[in-house]
Amino acid sequence: MNSIAPGWFPTEMTKQVMDEERKRLILNRMPMHAFGEAKDLGAMAAFLLSEHARYITGVDYAVDGGALAYGF
């Protein structure tokens, strides 16, 4: 079994607490300097369901624009 760990993605919930200053601080700590989009998670899910990933198991994939690499 594999899993997908999403990073920062805009949602109705995050819109309620995401002012411009907080957004700037978060994006500055991410190597890609961008929030994720639903298609980013979909692409990872499609890969994991494909034959290309047939021998991959027990992994948690961070789809986070590099946030973990920065040290969140």
Short mmCIF file of C-alpha atoms in Angstrom, two decimals:
data_model
loop_
_atom_site.label_atom_id
_atom_site.label_comp_id
_atom_site.label_asym_id
_atom_site.label_seq_id
_atom_site.Cartn_x
_atom_site.Cartn_y
_atom_site.Cartn_z
CA MET A 1 0.00 0.00 0.00
CA ASN A 2 1.21 3.49 -0.86
CA SER A 3 -0.08 6.86 0.21
CA ILE A 4 -0.01 10.44 -1.01
CA ALA A 5 0.80 13.25 1.43
CA PRO A 6 -0.40 16.56 0.00
CA GLY A 7 1.39 19.77 0.83
CA TRP A 8 -0.22 23.20 0.60
CA PHE A 9 -3.31 23.15 -1.62
CA PRO A 10 -5.90 25.93 -1.74
CA THR A 11 -9.25 24.80 -0.34
CA GLU A 12 -12.31 26.51 1.03
CA MET A 13 -10.92 25.92 4.52
CA THR A 14 -7.47 27.40 3.82
CA LYS A 15 -9.00 30.44 2.10
CA GLN A 16 -10.54 31.40 5.44
CA VAL A 17 -7.15 31.67 7.17
CA MET A 18 -4.76 32.50 4.32
CA ASP A 19 -4.05 36.21 4.26
CA GLU A 20 -1.46 37.65 1.87
CA GLU A 21 1.31 37.75 4.49
CA ARG A 22 0.85 34.10 5.45
CA LYS A 23 0.70 33.13 1.78
CA ARG A 24 3.98 34.97 1.11
CA LEU A 25 5.71 33.31 4.07
CA ILE A 26 4.63 29.83 3.01
CA LEU A 27 5.54 30.28 -0.65
CA ASN A 28 8.97 31.67 0.24
CA ARG A 29 9.76 28.42 2.11
CA MET A 30 8.87 26.23 -0.86
CA PRO A 31 11.41 25.54 -3.63
CA MET A 32 8.66 25.65 -6.28
CA HIS A 33 7.11 28.85 -4.84
CA ALA A 34 3.62 27.67 -5.75
CA PHE A 35 0.65 25.98 -4.14
CA GLY A 36 -0.45 22.63 -5.50
CA GLU A 37 -3.38 22.00 -7.80
CA ALA A 38 -5.75 19.04 -7.85
CA LYS A 39 -4.10 17.81 -11.05
CA ASP A 40 -0.82 17.40 -9.14
CA LEU A 41 -2.41 14.89 -6.77
CA GLY A 42 -4.25 13.26 -9.67
CA ALA A 43 -1.01 12.75 -11.57
CA MET A 44 0.58 10.97 -8.61
CA ALA A 45 -2.51 8.82 -8.10
CA ALA A 46 -2.56 7.93 -11.81
CA PHE A 47 1.11 6.93 -11.66
CA LEU A 48 0.59 4.76 -8.58
CA LEU A 49 -2.35 3.03 -10.27
CA SER A 50 -0.38 2.44 -13.46
CA GLU A 51 1.71 -0.52 -14.52
CA HIS A 52 4.79 1.70 -14.09
CA ALA A 53 4.33 1.47 -10.31
CA ARG A 54 3.52 -2.23 -10.16
CA TYR A 55 6.51 -3.05 -7.92
CA ILE A 56 6.32 -0.02 -5.66
CA THR A 57 4.79 -0.53 -2.23
CA GLY A 58 4.94 0.87 1.29
CA VAL A 59 5.85 4.41 0.30
CA ASP A 60 4.34 7.75 1.31
CA TYR A 61 4.75 10.25 -1.54
CA ALA A 62 4.92 13.92 -0.60
CA VAL A 63 3.28 16.04 -3.29
CA ASP A 64 4.30 19.32 -1.72
CA GLY A 65 6.32 21.48 -4.10
CA GLY A 66 9.49 20.60 -2.21
CA ALA A 67 8.30 21.85 1.19
CA LEU A 68 9.67 18.81 3.04
CA ALA A 69 13.04 19.23 1.36
CA TYR A 70 13.20 22.73 2.82
CA GLY A 71 12.59 21.37 6.32
CA PHE A 72 9.02 22.14 7.31
#
